[in-house]
């Protein structure tokens, strides 16, 4: 195992940790691959050797369709009595932010002379994005996917196969993202010479969390410029859902330096702010409640930032859902892409230092937000993104609820007058789940399916 801080003893560039979190907690057998990747990350991504970043930007534009729009959501702005803007990552090629990272890493693998890509996937969005990028850049691709996720994300499995990627079902454990990552790491460890592991979020050992964040930070780079043009100033807050946290860090990164920890420089009350501080809200999956069943080894949610404890998972120290004995609990969310027992180490650090506020909304609220955005704005959001959209409603309800107490009123007001919500992906992949779950839970906002009967 290695958790070396600042391996070359030089600048922050080689820093493997974010405060207490991150590191390289991997078996020795993986260290040569990690070191090779670290060197490639520093040369190609950070130093733009051989024009890597220029080529990456060109692919993002020509293949991916960047920049994505920042759209004023007129109906939501009226509903919540504040300016709401949506960062439309659902309009990126493939229908989710995942392509930003997949394109970057597949291209990096080519620069490193690798011949084969392996990737894990949860919702299937990262697998699909990787399969698309591998087909576009002409490299072999295998995707590991838990059996549960395969069954709840069938359209994405077909999409991966259509792009000629192998999809390897993972039957162990709960058959979701955690097990898929384990299997992919195992494959990588066995085939390091010709294979690169395209990890799908800001998780895993260094340099993955930094590298994935760097590829995703184009979201906030664009959003910062777009909001200044459209609204004449920086937003009061940015809201993004958090699974592993790659859309989250992508949406936050270029705003992280725009404020002290939130309690230090908030203006009081709902209204314009007198500074350019930007609050950052990471919305986790609250599932059916923030409880834990230690005996069964299950948490009916995926809120590791809000309720997890420090531990090591997939090569990094971070906040985790785990038992008192350190066993990782099985997480839950109605949204496959948020169903993960850990979270990226940088987010854990930003929460620990007070820069990012972790909040959560449950399955039902996310389903309601899915229908609300579809009806009011004509946008079908991914169930993951629906969690971020749902937080607007939660905050508004709390502000309206005089009985909810002083702290909760403050929380609602902290969104401020100008909010960016990251719509990380589109919801076509979720339609089967939404129809089934909305009927099962009696979600009022769901459309009638009578027409089929
Ligand atoms: C559309 C969408 N948003 C968000 C996520 C969660 O991932 P992350 O937290 O890394 O952005 C996923 C994961 O599959 C996704 O498909």
Coordinates of C-alpha atoms and ligand atoms in Angstrom, one line a residue:
X1 CA 0.0 0.0 0.0
X2 CA 1.1 3.5 -0.6
X3 CA -0.4 6.8 0.4
X4 CA 2.6 8.9 -0.3
X5 CA 2.0 12.7 0.0
X6 CA 3.8 14.7 -2.7
X7 CA 5.7 11.8 -4.2
X8 CA 8.3 13.9 -5.9
X9 CA 8.7 16.3 -3.0
X10 CA 8.0 19.1 -5.3
X11 CA 5.0 21.4 -5.9
X12 CA 1.3 20.8 -5.3
X13 CA 1.2 19.2 -8.7
X14 CA 2.3 15.9 -7.3
X15 CA 0.2 16.1 -4.1
X16 CA -1.8 12.9 -3.9
X17 CA -4.3 14.1 -1.2
X18 CA -6.9 16.7 -0.5
X19 CA -6.3 17.4 3.2
X20 CA -6.9 14.0 4.9
X21 CA -8.6 12.5 1.9
X22 CA -7.4 10.8 -1.3
X23 CA -4.1 9.1 -1.5
X24 CA -3.1 5.9 -3.3
X25 CA -4.3 3.0 -1.1
X26 CA -3.7 0.3 -3.7
X27 CA -1.9 -3.1 -3.8
X28 CA 1.7 -2.9 -4.8
X29 CA 0.9 -4.7 -8.1
X30 CA -1.0 -1.7 -9.2
X31 CA 1.6 0.9 -8.4
X32 CA 3.6 0.7 -11.7
X33 CA 0.3 1.4 -13.6
X34 CA -0.6 4.3 -11.2
X35 CA 2.9 5.8 -11.6
X36 CA 2.8 5.5 -15.3
X37 CA -0.6 7.2 -15.3
X38 CA 0.5 9.9 -12.9
X39 CA 3.4 10.8 -15.2
X40 CA 1.1 10.8 -18.3
X41 CA -1.4 13.1 -16.4
X42 CA 1.3 15.5 -15.5
X43 CA 2.9 15.6 -19.0
X44 CA -0.1 15.6 -21.2
X45 CA -2.9 17.1 -19.1
X46 CA -1.1 19.6 -16.9
X47 CA 1.7 20.5 -19.3
X48 CA -0.1 20.0 -22.6
X49 CA 2.8 18.0 -24.0
X50 CA 2.4 17.2 -27.7
X51 CA -0.7 19.5 -27.7
X52 CA -2.8 16.9 -25.8
X53 CA -5.2 19.5 -24.3
X54 CA -5.6 21.3 -27.6
X55 CA -6.6 18.0 -29.2
X56 CA -8.9 17.2 -26.3
X57 CA -10.7 20.6 -26.6
X58 CA -11.1 20.1 -30.3
X59 CA -12.8 16.7 -29.8
X60 CA -15.0 18.1 -27.1
X61 CA -16.2 20.8 -29.5
X62 CA -16.5 18.8 -32.8
X63 CA -17.5 15.4 -31.4
X64 CA -19.1 16.4 -28.1
X65 CA -20.9 19.5 -29.2
X66 CA -19.4 21.9 -26.5
X67 CA -20.1 24.5 -25.3
X68 CA -23.3 23.3 -23.8
X69 CA -25.9 26.1 -23.2
X70 CA -26.6 27.9 -19.9
X71 CA -30.3 28.4 -20.1
X72 CA -32.5 30.6 -18.0
X73 CA -35.4 28.4 -16.7
X74 CA -38.3 30.8 -17.0
X75 CA -40.9 28.7 -15.3
X76 CA -38.7 27.6 -12.5
X77 CA -37.5 31.2 -12.0
X78 CA -41.1 32.3 -11.6
X79 CA -42.0 29.4 -9.3
X80 CA -39.1 30.0 -7.0
X81 CA -39.0 33.8 -7.2
X82 CA -35.3 33.8 -8.0
X83 CA -33.2 33.5 -11.2
X84 CA -32.7 29.9 -12.0
X85 CA -30.3 28.9 -14.8
X86 CA -29.7 25.3 -16.0
X87 CA -26.3 24.2 -17.2
X88 CA -27.4 21.8 -20.0
X89 CA -25.0 18.9 -19.8
X90 CA -27.9 16.8 -21.0
X91 CA -27.2 18.3 -24.4
X92 CA -23.7 17.0 -24.6
X93 CA -23.3 14.1 -27.1
X94 CA -24.5 10.9 -25.4
X95 CA -26.8 12.8 -23.1
X96 CA -24.7 13.3 -20.0
X97 CA -21.6 15.0 -18.7
X98 CA -19.8 11.7 -18.7
X99 CA -18.4 12.2 -22.2
X100 CA -16.1 15.1 -21.0
X101 CA -14.1 12.6 -18.9
X102 CA -14.4 9.6 -21.2
X103 CA -13.0 11.5 -24.2
X104 CA -10.2 12.9 -22.1
X105 CA -9.1 9.5 -20.7
X106 CA -9.6 7.5 -23.9
X107 CA -7.4 10.1 -25.7
X108 CA -4.9 9.9 -22.9
X109 CA -4.8 6.1 -23.3
X110 CA -3.9 6.6 -27.0
X111 CA -1.1 9.1 -26.1
X112 CA 0.2 6.5 -23.7
X113 CA 0.2 3.8 -26.4
X114 CA -2.4 1.6 -24.8
X115 CA -4.4 -0.8 -27.0
X116 CA -7.4 -1.6 -24.8
X117 CA -9.8 0.3 -22.6
X118 CA -11.7 -1.1 -19.6
X119 CA -14.3 0.9 -17.7
X120 CA -17.0 0.3 -15.0
X121 CA -20.4 1.8 -15.2
X122 CA -23.4 2.3 -12.9
X123 CA -26.2 4.0 -14.7
X124 CA -24.6 3.0 -18.0
X125 CA -23.9 6.7 -18.9
X126 CA -20.2 6.4 -18.3
X127 CA -20.0 3.0 -20.1
X128 CA -21.9 4.5 -23.0
X129 CA -19.7 7.6 -23.1
X130 CA -16.6 5.4 -23.0
X131 CA -17.9 3.1 -25.7
X132 CA -18.7 6.1 -27.9
X133 CA -15.2 7.7 -27.3
X134 CA -13.5 4.4 -27.9
X135 CA -15.3 3.8 -31.1
X136 CA -14.6 7.4 -32.2
X137 CA -10.9 7.2 -31.4
X138 CA -10.7 3.6 -32.5
X139 CA -9.6 1.5 -29.5
X140 CA -11.0 -1.7 -28.1
X141 CA -13.3 -1.3 -25.1
X142 CA -14.8 -3.6 -22.4
X143 CA -17.3 -2.4 -19.8
X144 CA -18.0 -4.0 -16.4
X145 CA -21.6 -3.5 -15.2
X146 CA -23.4 -4.9 -12.2
X147 CA -26.3 -7.2 -13.0
X148 CA -28.8 -5.1 -11.1
X149 CA -27.7 -2.0 -13.1
X150 CA -27.9 -4.0 -16.4
X151 CA -31.5 -4.8 -15.6
X152 CA -32.5 -1.2 -14.7
X153 CA -30.5 0.5 -17.5
X154 CA -31.2 -1.8 -20.5
X155 CA -31.2 1.0 -23.2
X156 CA -27.6 1.9 -22.2
X157 CA -26.5 -1.7 -22.4
X158 CA -27.8 -1.8 -26.0
X159 CA -26.0 1.5 -26.8
X160 CA -22.7 0.1 -25.5
X161 CA -23.1 -3.0 -27.6
X162 CA -24.1 -0.9 -30.6
X163 CA -20.7 0.9 -30.3
X164 CA -19.1 -2.6 -30.3
X165 CA -18.0 -2.6 -26.7
X166 CA -18.1 -5.8 -24.7
X167 CA -20.4 -5.6 -21.7
X168 CA -19.3 -7.9 -18.8
X169 CA -22.0 -8.5 -16.2
X170 CA -20.9 -8.5 -12.6
X171 CA -22.9 -10.8 -10.4
X172 CA -21.3 -10.4 -7.0
X173 CA -22.7 -8.4 -4.1
X174 CA -25.6 -6.0 -4.9
X175 CA -24.6 -6.0 -8.6
X176 CA -24.1 -2.3 -8.7
X177 CA -21.3 0.3 -9.1
X178 CA -19.1 -0.7 -6.2
X179 CA -18.7 -4.3 -7.5
X180 CA -18.3 -3.1 -11.1
X181 CA -15.3 -0.9 -10.0
X182 CA -13.8 -3.8 -8.1
X183 CA -13.9 -6.0 -11.2
X184 CA -12.5 -3.4 -13.4
X185 CA -9.6 -2.7 -11.1
X186 CA -8.9 -6.4 -11.0
X187 CA -8.8 -6.6 -14.8
X188 CA -6.6 -3.5 -15.0
X189 CA -4.1 -5.0 -12.5
X190 CA -3.9 -8.1 -14.6
X191 CA -3.5 -6.3 -18.0
X192 CA -1.7 -3.1 -17.1
X193 CA 0.8 -3.3 -20.0
X194 CA -1.7 -2.7 -22.8
X195 CA -4.8 -1.5 -20.9
X196 CA -6.0 1.8 -19.4
X197 CA -8.8 1.9 -16.9
X198 CA -11.1 4.8 -17.7
X199 CA -12.6 5.4 -14.3
X200 CA -16.0 7.1 -14.4
X201 CA -16.0 9.6 -11.6
X202 CA -13.7 11.6 -9.3
X203 CA -12.9 8.5 -7.2
X204 CA -10.1 6.0 -7.0
X205 CA -6.4 6.5 -6.3
X206 CA -4.5 9.6 -7.3
X207 CA -4.3 10.8 -10.0
X208 CA -7.8 9.8 -11.0
X209 CA -9.8 12.2 -8.8
X210 CA -7.7 15.2 -10.0
X211 CA -7.6 14.1 -13.6
X212 CA -11.3 13.4 -13.9
X213 CA -12.1 16.8 -12.2
X214 CA -9.8 18.5 -14.7
X215 CA -11.6 16.9 -17.6
X216 CA -15.0 17.8 -16.1
X217 CA -14.1 21.3 -15.1
X218 CA -15.0 22.6 -18.5
X219 CA -18.6 22.7 -17.1
X220 CA -17.8 25.4 -14.6
X221 CA -15.3 27.1 -16.9
X222 CA -18.1 27.7 -19.4
X223 CA -20.8 28.3 -16.8
X224 CA -18.7 31.1 -15.2
X225 CA -18.3 32.9 -18.5
X226 CA -21.9 32.3 -19.5
X227 CA -23.5 33.6 -16.3
X228 CA -21.4 36.7 -16.4
X229 CA -22.6 37.4 -19.9
X230 CA -26.3 36.6 -19.2
X231 CA -26.7 37.9 -15.6
X232 CA -23.8 40.3 -15.3
X233 CA -22.3 38.6 -12.3
X234 CA -21.4 35.3 -10.6
X235 CA -24.2 33.1 -9.2
X236 CA -25.1 33.1 -5.6
X237 CA -25.1 29.3 -5.6
X238 CA -24.3 26.3 -7.8
X239 CA -26.3 23.1 -7.2
X240 CA -25.3 19.7 -8.5
X241 CA -26.1 16.1 -7.7
X242 CA -23.4 13.9 -6.2
X243 CA -22.8 10.2 -6.8
X244 CA -19.1 9.8 -7.1
X245 CA -19.1 13.5 -7.7
X246 CA -17.7 14.2 -11.2
X247 CA -20.5 16.4 -12.4
X248 CA -20.4 18.0 -9.0
X249 CA -16.6 18.8 -9.1
X250 CA -16.9 19.8 -12.8
X251 CA -19.7 22.3 -11.9
X252 CA -17.9 23.6 -8.8
X253 CA -14.2 23.7 -9.7
X254 CA -14.0 27.1 -11.2
X255 CA -16.1 28.6 -8.4
X256 CA -14.3 27.0 -5.4
X257 CA -12.0 30.0 -4.9
X258 CA -14.9 32.4 -5.1
X259 CA -15.7 32.4 -1.4
X260 CA -14.6 31.7 2.1
X261 CA -16.5 28.8 3.8
X262 CA -20.1 29.8 3.6
X263 CA -20.8 30.7 7.2
X264 CA -18.1 33.4 7.0
X265 CA -19.4 35.6 4.3
X266 CA -23.1 35.1 3.7
X267 CA -25.4 38.1 3.5
X268 CA -28.4 37.5 5.6
X269 CA -31.7 36.7 4.1
X270 CA -33.1 36.1 0.6
X271 CA -31.8 38.9 -1.6
X272 CA -28.9 40.1 -3.6
X273 CA -25.5 39.6 -2.1
X274 CA -22.9 42.2 -1.6
X275 CA -20.0 40.1 -2.6
X276 CA -19.1 37.6 -5.3
X277 CA -19.2 34.6 -3.0
X278 CA -20.6 31.4 -4.6
X279 CA -22.2 28.8 -2.4
X280 CA -21.8 25.2 -3.5
X281 CA -24.5 22.6 -2.8
X282 CA -23.9 18.9 -3.4
X283 CA -27.2 17.0 -3.5
X284 CA -26.9 13.4 -2.5
X285 CA -29.5 10.6 -2.8
X286 CA -31.5 10.5 0.4
X287 CA -33.2 7.3 -0.9
X288 CA -35.9 6.3 1.6
X289 CA -34.2 7.8 4.6
X290 CA -30.8 8.3 6.2
X291 CA -30.9 5.2 8.4
X292 CA -28.5 2.3 8.4
X293 CA -29.2 -1.4 9.0
X294 CA -25.8 -2.7 10.3
X295 CA -27.1 -6.3 10.6
X296 CA -28.2 -6.5 7.0
X297 CA -25.2 -4.3 5.9
X298 CA -27.5 -2.0 4.0
X299 CA -28.1 1.8 3.9
X300 CA -31.4 2.8 2.1
X301 CA -29.6 5.9 0.7
X302 CA -26.3 7.0 -0.8
X303 CA -25.6 10.0 1.3
X304 CA -21.9 9.5 2.2
X305 CA -21.1 13.2 2.4
X306 CA -24.0 13.9 4.7
X307 CA -23.8 10.8 6.9
X308 CA -20.7 8.7 6.0
X309 CA -17.6 8.1 8.0
X310 CA -13.9 8.2 7.0
X311 CA -12.5 5.1 5.5
X312 CA -10.8 3.7 2.4
X313 CA -12.6 2.5 -0.7
X314 CA -11.3 1.9 -4.2
X315 CA -7.8 3.2 -3.5
X316 CA -8.7 6.5 -1.7
X317 CA -9.5 7.7 1.8
X318 CA -12.9 9.4 1.7
X319 CA -16.3 9.5 3.3
X320 CA -18.1 6.2 3.2
X321 CA -21.2 4.3 4.2
X322 CA -19.7 1.6 6.4
X323 CA -20.5 -0.5 9.4
X324 CA -18.7 -0.1 12.8
X325 CA -16.4 -2.9 11.7
X326 CA -15.4 -1.1 8.5
X327 CA -17.5 -3.2 6.1
X328 CA -18.8 -1.2 3.2
X329 CA -22.6 -1.0 3.3
X330 CA -24.8 -1.6 0.3
X331 CA -26.2 1.8 -0.8
X332 CA -29.5 2.6 -2.4
X333 CA -31.0 5.2 -4.7
X334 CA -33.8 5.1 -7.2
X335 CA -31.2 6.6 -9.5
X336 CA -28.5 4.0 -10.5
X337 CA -25.9 6.7 -11.1
X338 CA -26.0 8.0 -7.5
X339 CA -26.1 4.5 -6.0
X340 CA -22.6 4.4 -4.6
X341 CA -21.3 3.9 -1.0
X342 CA -18.4 6.4 -1.3
X343 CA -17.7 9.8 -2.8
X344 CA -14.8 11.6 -4.4
X345 CA -12.1 12.6 -1.9
X346 CA -11.9 16.2 -3.0
X347 CA -15.6 16.6 -2.2
X348 CA -15.1 15.0 1.2
X349 CA -12.4 17.5 1.8
X350 CA -14.5 20.5 0.6
X351 CA -17.3 19.4 2.9
X352 CA -15.0 18.9 5.8
X353 CA -13.6 22.4 5.4
X354 CA -17.1 23.9 5.0
X355 CA -16.7 25.0 1.4
X356 CA -19.3 22.7 0.0
X357 CA -22.7 22.1 1.7
X358 CA -23.9 18.5 1.5
X359 CA -27.7 18.2 1.3
X360 CA -29.9 15.3 0.3
X361 CA -33.3 14.6 -1.2
X362 CA -35.2 11.3 -1.2
X363 CA -36.4 9.0 -4.0
X364 CA -39.9 10.5 -4.1
X365 CA -38.8 14.1 -4.3
X366 CA -36.4 13.2 -7.1
X367 CA -39.2 11.5 -9.0
X368 CA -41.4 14.6 -8.5
X369 CA -38.7 16.9 -9.8
X370 CA -38.3 14.6 -12.8
X371 CA -41.9 15.2 -13.7
X372 CA -41.8 18.9 -12.8
X373 CA -38.9 19.8 -15.0
X374 CA -40.4 17.7 -17.9
X375 CA -43.8 19.5 -17.6
X376 CA -42.6 23.1 -16.8
X377 CA -39.5 23.4 -18.9
X378 CA -39.8 20.7 -21.5
X379 CA -36.6 19.0 -20.3
X380 CA -36.6 15.3 -19.2
X381 CA -33.7 15.2 -16.7
X382 CA -31.8 12.1 -15.7
X383 CA -32.9 10.8 -12.3
X384 CA -29.5 11.7 -11.0
X385 CA -29.9 15.3 -12.1
X386 CA -33.5 15.3 -10.8
X387 CA -32.0 15.3 -7.3
X388 CA -30.3 18.6 -8.0
X389 CA -33.6 20.0 -9.5
X390 CA -35.5 18.7 -6.4
X391 CA -33.4 20.7 -4.1
X392 CA -34.9 24.0 -5.4
X393 CA -38.3 22.8 -4.3
X394 CA -37.0 21.6 -0.9
X395 CA -35.4 24.9 -0.3
X396 CA -38.5 26.8 -1.3
X397 CA -40.7 24.7 0.9
X398 CA -38.5 25.3 3.8
X399 CA -38.5 29.1 3.2
X400 CA -42.3 29.0 3.0
X401 CA -42.7 26.9 6.1
X402 CA -42.6 29.4 8.9
X403 CA -42.7 26.6 11.4
X404 CA -39.6 24.9 10.2
X405 CA -37.3 26.9 12.4
X406 CA -34.7 29.5 12.0
X407 CA -31.9 27.3 10.7
X408 CA -34.0 25.8 7.9
X409 CA -35.1 29.3 6.8
X410 CA -31.4 30.2 6.5
X411 CA -30.7 27.1 4.5
X412 CA -33.4 28.0 2.0
X413 CA -32.2 31.6 1.7
X414 CA -28.7 30.4 1.1
X415 CA -29.5 29.6 -2.5
X416 CA -29.7 33.4 -3.1
X417 CA -31.2 35.2 -6.0
X418 CA -29.2 33.7 -8.8
X419 CA -28.8 29.9 -8.9
X420 CA -27.2 27.6 -11.4
X421 CA -28.4 24.0 -11.4
X422 CA -26.3 21.5 -13.3
X423 CA -28.5 19.2 -15.4
X424 CA -25.9 16.5 -15.6
X425 CA -27.8 14.3 -18.1
X426 CA -31.1 13.6 -19.9
X427 CA -33.6 11.1 -18.6
X428 CA -34.5 9.0 -21.6
X429 CA -32.5 6.1 -20.1
X430 CA -34.7 6.3 -16.9
X431 CA -38.1 6.3 -18.5
X432 CA -38.8 2.6 -17.6
X433 CA -37.8 3.1 -14.0
X434 CA -39.7 6.4 -13.7
X435 CA -42.9 4.9 -15.1
X436 CA -42.7 1.9 -12.8
X437 CA -41.5 3.7 -9.7
X438 CA -44.0 6.6 -10.1
X439 CA -46.9 4.1 -10.3
X440 CA -45.6 2.1 -7.3
X441 CA -45.2 5.2 -5.1
X442 CA -48.3 7.0 -6.3
X443 CA -46.4 10.1 -7.4
X444 CA -49.1 12.7 -8.2
X445 CA -47.1 14.6 -10.8
X446 CA -46.7 11.5 -13.0
X447 CA -48.7 11.5 -16.2
X448 CA -51.4 8.9 -16.6
X449 CA -50.4 5.8 -18.6
X450 CA -54.1 5.0 -19.3
X451 CA -53.5 5.4 -23.0
X452 CA -51.7 2.0 -23.0
X453 CA -54.4 0.1 -21.2
Ligands
LIG1 C1 -26.6 11.9 -15.7 C2 -25.7 11.5 -14.5 N1 -25.5 12.4 -13.5 C3 -24.8 12.2 -12.4 C4 -24.2 10.9 -12.2 C5 -23.4 10.7 -11.0 O1 -22.1 10.6 -11.2 P1 -21.1 11.8 -10.7 O2 -21.5 12.0 -9.3 O3 -19.8 11.2 -10.9 O4 -21.4 13.0 -11.6 C6 -24.4 9.9 -13.2 C7 -23.7 8.6 -13.0 O5 -23.9 7.7 -13.8 C8 -25.1 10.2 -14.4 O6 -25.3 9.3 -15.3

